[in-house]
Amino acid sequence: MSSTARLDTAEHIAAQALAEWGLPSSTDDAAGNSWLVIGLPQSADTSPSVGVPHVVLYVFDPFGDQDEVMVSRAPTGPLDHWCAVAVDSKGVQRPLITRPIPQLGDCVEAIADWLTSPQG
């Protein structure tokens, strides 16, 4: 997590919940969007190496601007949802789980289950 993350941002909220499960996360961004990258610890670096299965987590409003994916802002309302995308060792992305903001625990559990399951 970025050392400058505000306590109310999705980044901070999710990173805390993930850390409770022993799952390190790091922030990544591009083209005005931001997300958390979650993987099992590989080394002192918390970011998964290329070719290592990982999950990307972000907040979005499925009924609003679906081009915006963000963890650097606070979840703003009842329409915001967490979205987790699993990325396999070949870089193939698949939806993992999407839940309303109050159900972050469901997302963290699904992420932990996917990361600790054998990837075929």
CSV table of C-alpha atoms in Angstrom, one decimal:
chain,number,residue,atom,x,y,z
A,1,MET,CA,0.0,0.0,0.0
A,2,SER,CA,1.2,3.5,-0.8
A,3,SER,CA,2.5,5.3,2.3
A,4,THR,CA,0.4,8.3,1.2
A,5,ALA,CA,-2.9,6.4,1.1
A,6,ARG,CA,-5.7,8.2,3.0
A,7,LEU,CA,-7.4,6.1,5.7
A,8,ASP,CA,-10.7,6.3,3.9
A,9,THR,CA,-9.5,5.2,0.5
A,10,ALA,CA,-10.4,1.8,-1.0
A,11,GLU,CA,-6.7,1.1,-1.1
A,12,HIS,CA,-6.3,1.5,2.6
A,13,ILE,CA,-9.5,-0.4,3.5
A,14,ALA,CA,-8.7,-3.3,1.2
A,15,ALA,CA,-5.0,-3.5,2.1
A,16,GLN,CA,-5.9,-3.8,5.8
A,17,ALA,CA,-8.4,-6.5,5.2
A,18,LEU,CA,-6.0,-8.4,3.0
A,19,ALA,CA,-3.2,-8.1,5.5
A,20,GLU,CA,-5.4,-9.7,8.1
A,21,TRP,CA,-5.4,-12.8,5.9
A,22,GLY,CA,-1.6,-12.5,5.4
A,23,LEU,CA,-2.0,-11.4,1.8
A,24,PRO,CA,0.4,-8.6,0.7
A,25,SER,CA,-0.8,-6.1,-1.8
A,26,SER,CA,0.7,-3.2,-3.8
A,27,THR,CA,-0.8,-0.4,-5.7
A,28,ASP,CA,-0.5,-0.1,-9.5
A,29,ASP,CA,-1.9,2.4,-11.9
A,30,ALA,CA,-2.2,3.4,-15.5
A,31,ALA,CA,-4.2,5.8,-17.6
A,32,GLY,CA,-5.8,7.5,-14.6
A,33,ASN,CA,-6.9,4.2,-13.0
A,34,SER,CA,-5.5,2.4,-9.9
A,35,TRP,CA,-5.9,-1.0,-8.4
A,36,LEU,CA,-4.3,-3.4,-5.9
A,37,VAL,CA,-2.2,-6.3,-7.0
A,38,ILE,CA,-2.5,-9.2,-4.6
A,39,GLY,CA,-0.3,-12.3,-4.6
A,40,LEU,CA,1.3,-14.7,-2.2
A,41,PRO,CA,4.6,-13.5,-0.9
A,42,GLN,CA,7.4,-14.2,-3.4
A,43,SER,CA,10.2,-12.5,-1.6
A,44,ALA,CA,10.8,-9.3,0.3
A,45,ASP,CA,9.1,-7.6,-2.7
A,46,THR,CA,5.3,-7.9,-2.2
A,47,SER,CA,4.5,-7.6,-5.9
A,48,PRO,CA,4.0,-10.9,-7.7
A,49,SER,CA,6.7,-11.7,-10.3
A,50,VAL,CA,5.8,-11.9,-14.0
A,51,GLY,CA,4.2,-15.3,-14.7
A,52,VAL,CA,3.0,-15.8,-11.1
A,53,PRO,CA,-0.7,-16.0,-10.5
A,54,HIS,CA,-2.2,-13.0,-8.8
A,55,VAL,CA,-5.4,-11.0,-8.3
A,56,VAL,CA,-6.2,-7.5,-9.2
A,57,LEU,CA,-8.8,-5.7,-6.9
A,58,TYR,CA,-10.5,-2.4,-7.5
A,59,VAL,CA,-13.7,-0.4,-6.9
A,60,PHE,CA,-16.0,0.5,-9.7
A,61,ASP,CA,-19.7,1.6,-10.2
A,62,PRO,CA,-21.3,-1.0,-12.4
A,63,PHE,CA,-24.1,1.4,-13.2
A,64,GLY,CA,-21.9,4.5,-13.8
A,65,ASP,CA,-18.6,5.1,-15.4
A,66,GLN,CA,-17.4,1.5,-16.1
A,67,ASP,CA,-14.2,2.8,-17.5
A,68,GLU,CA,-13.1,4.0,-14.0
A,69,VAL,CA,-11.4,1.4,-11.8
A,70,MET,CA,-10.0,2.9,-8.7
A,71,VAL,CA,-8.5,2.2,-5.3
A,72,SER,CA,-7.1,5.7,-4.7
A,73,ARG,CA,-10.5,7.1,-3.8
A,74,ALA,CA,-12.9,6.4,-1.1
A,75,PRO,CA,-15.9,4.2,-2.0
A,76,THR,CA,-18.5,6.9,-2.5
A,77,GLY,CA,-21.9,5.3,-2.4
A,78,PRO,CA,-24.2,2.4,-2.5
A,79,LEU,CA,-23.5,1.6,-6.2
A,80,ASP,CA,-19.8,1.1,-5.8
A,81,HIS,CA,-18.6,-2.5,-5.9
A,82,TRP,CA,-15.4,-4.4,-5.3
A,83,CYS,CA,-14.2,-6.3,-8.3
A,84,ALA,CA,-11.5,-9.0,-8.2
A,85,VAL,CA,-9.9,-10.3,-11.3
A,86,ALA,CA,-7.7,-13.5,-11.2
A,87,VAL,CA,-4.7,-13.5,-13.5
A,88,ASP,CA,-3.1,-16.8,-14.2
A,89,SER,CA,0.6,-17.6,-14.8
A,90,LYS,CA,0.0,-17.0,-18.6
A,91,GLY,CA,-1.5,-13.5,-18.0
A,92,VAL,CA,-5.1,-14.6,-18.8
A,93,GLN,CA,-7.6,-12.6,-16.8
A,94,ARG,CA,-10.8,-14.0,-15.5
A,95,PRO,CA,-13.5,-12.4,-13.3
A,96,LEU,CA,-13.2,-13.8,-9.8
A,97,ILE,CA,-15.8,-12.0,-7.6
A,98,THR,CA,-17.8,-8.8,-7.6
A,99,ARG,CA,-19.6,-7.6,-4.4
A,100,PRO,CA,-21.0,-4.4,-3.0
A,101,ILE,CA,-18.7,-2.4,-0.8
A,102,PRO,CA,-19.9,-3.8,2.5
A,103,GLN,CA,-19.1,-7.3,1.4
A,104,LEU,CA,-15.3,-6.9,1.2
A,105,GLY,CA,-14.8,-9.9,3.4
A,106,ASP,CA,-16.4,-12.1,0.7
A,107,CYS,CA,-13.9,-10.8,-1.8
A,108,VAL,CA,-10.9,-11.3,0.5
A,109,GLU,CA,-12.0,-14.9,1.2
A,110,ALA,CA,-12.4,-15.6,-2.5
A,111,ILE,CA,-9.0,-14.1,-3.3
A,112,ALA,CA,-7.3,-16.1,-0.5
A,113,ASP,CA,-9.0,-19.3,-1.8
A,114,TRP,CA,-8.0,-18.7,-5.4
A,115,LEU,CA,-4.4,-17.8,-4.5
A,116,THR,CA,-4.0,-20.9,-2.3
A,117,SER,CA,-5.7,-23.4,-4.7
A,118,PRO,CA,-3.6,-25.2,-7.3
A,119,GLN,CA,-3.7,-23.4,-10.6
A,120,GLY,CA,-4.2,-25.9,-13.4
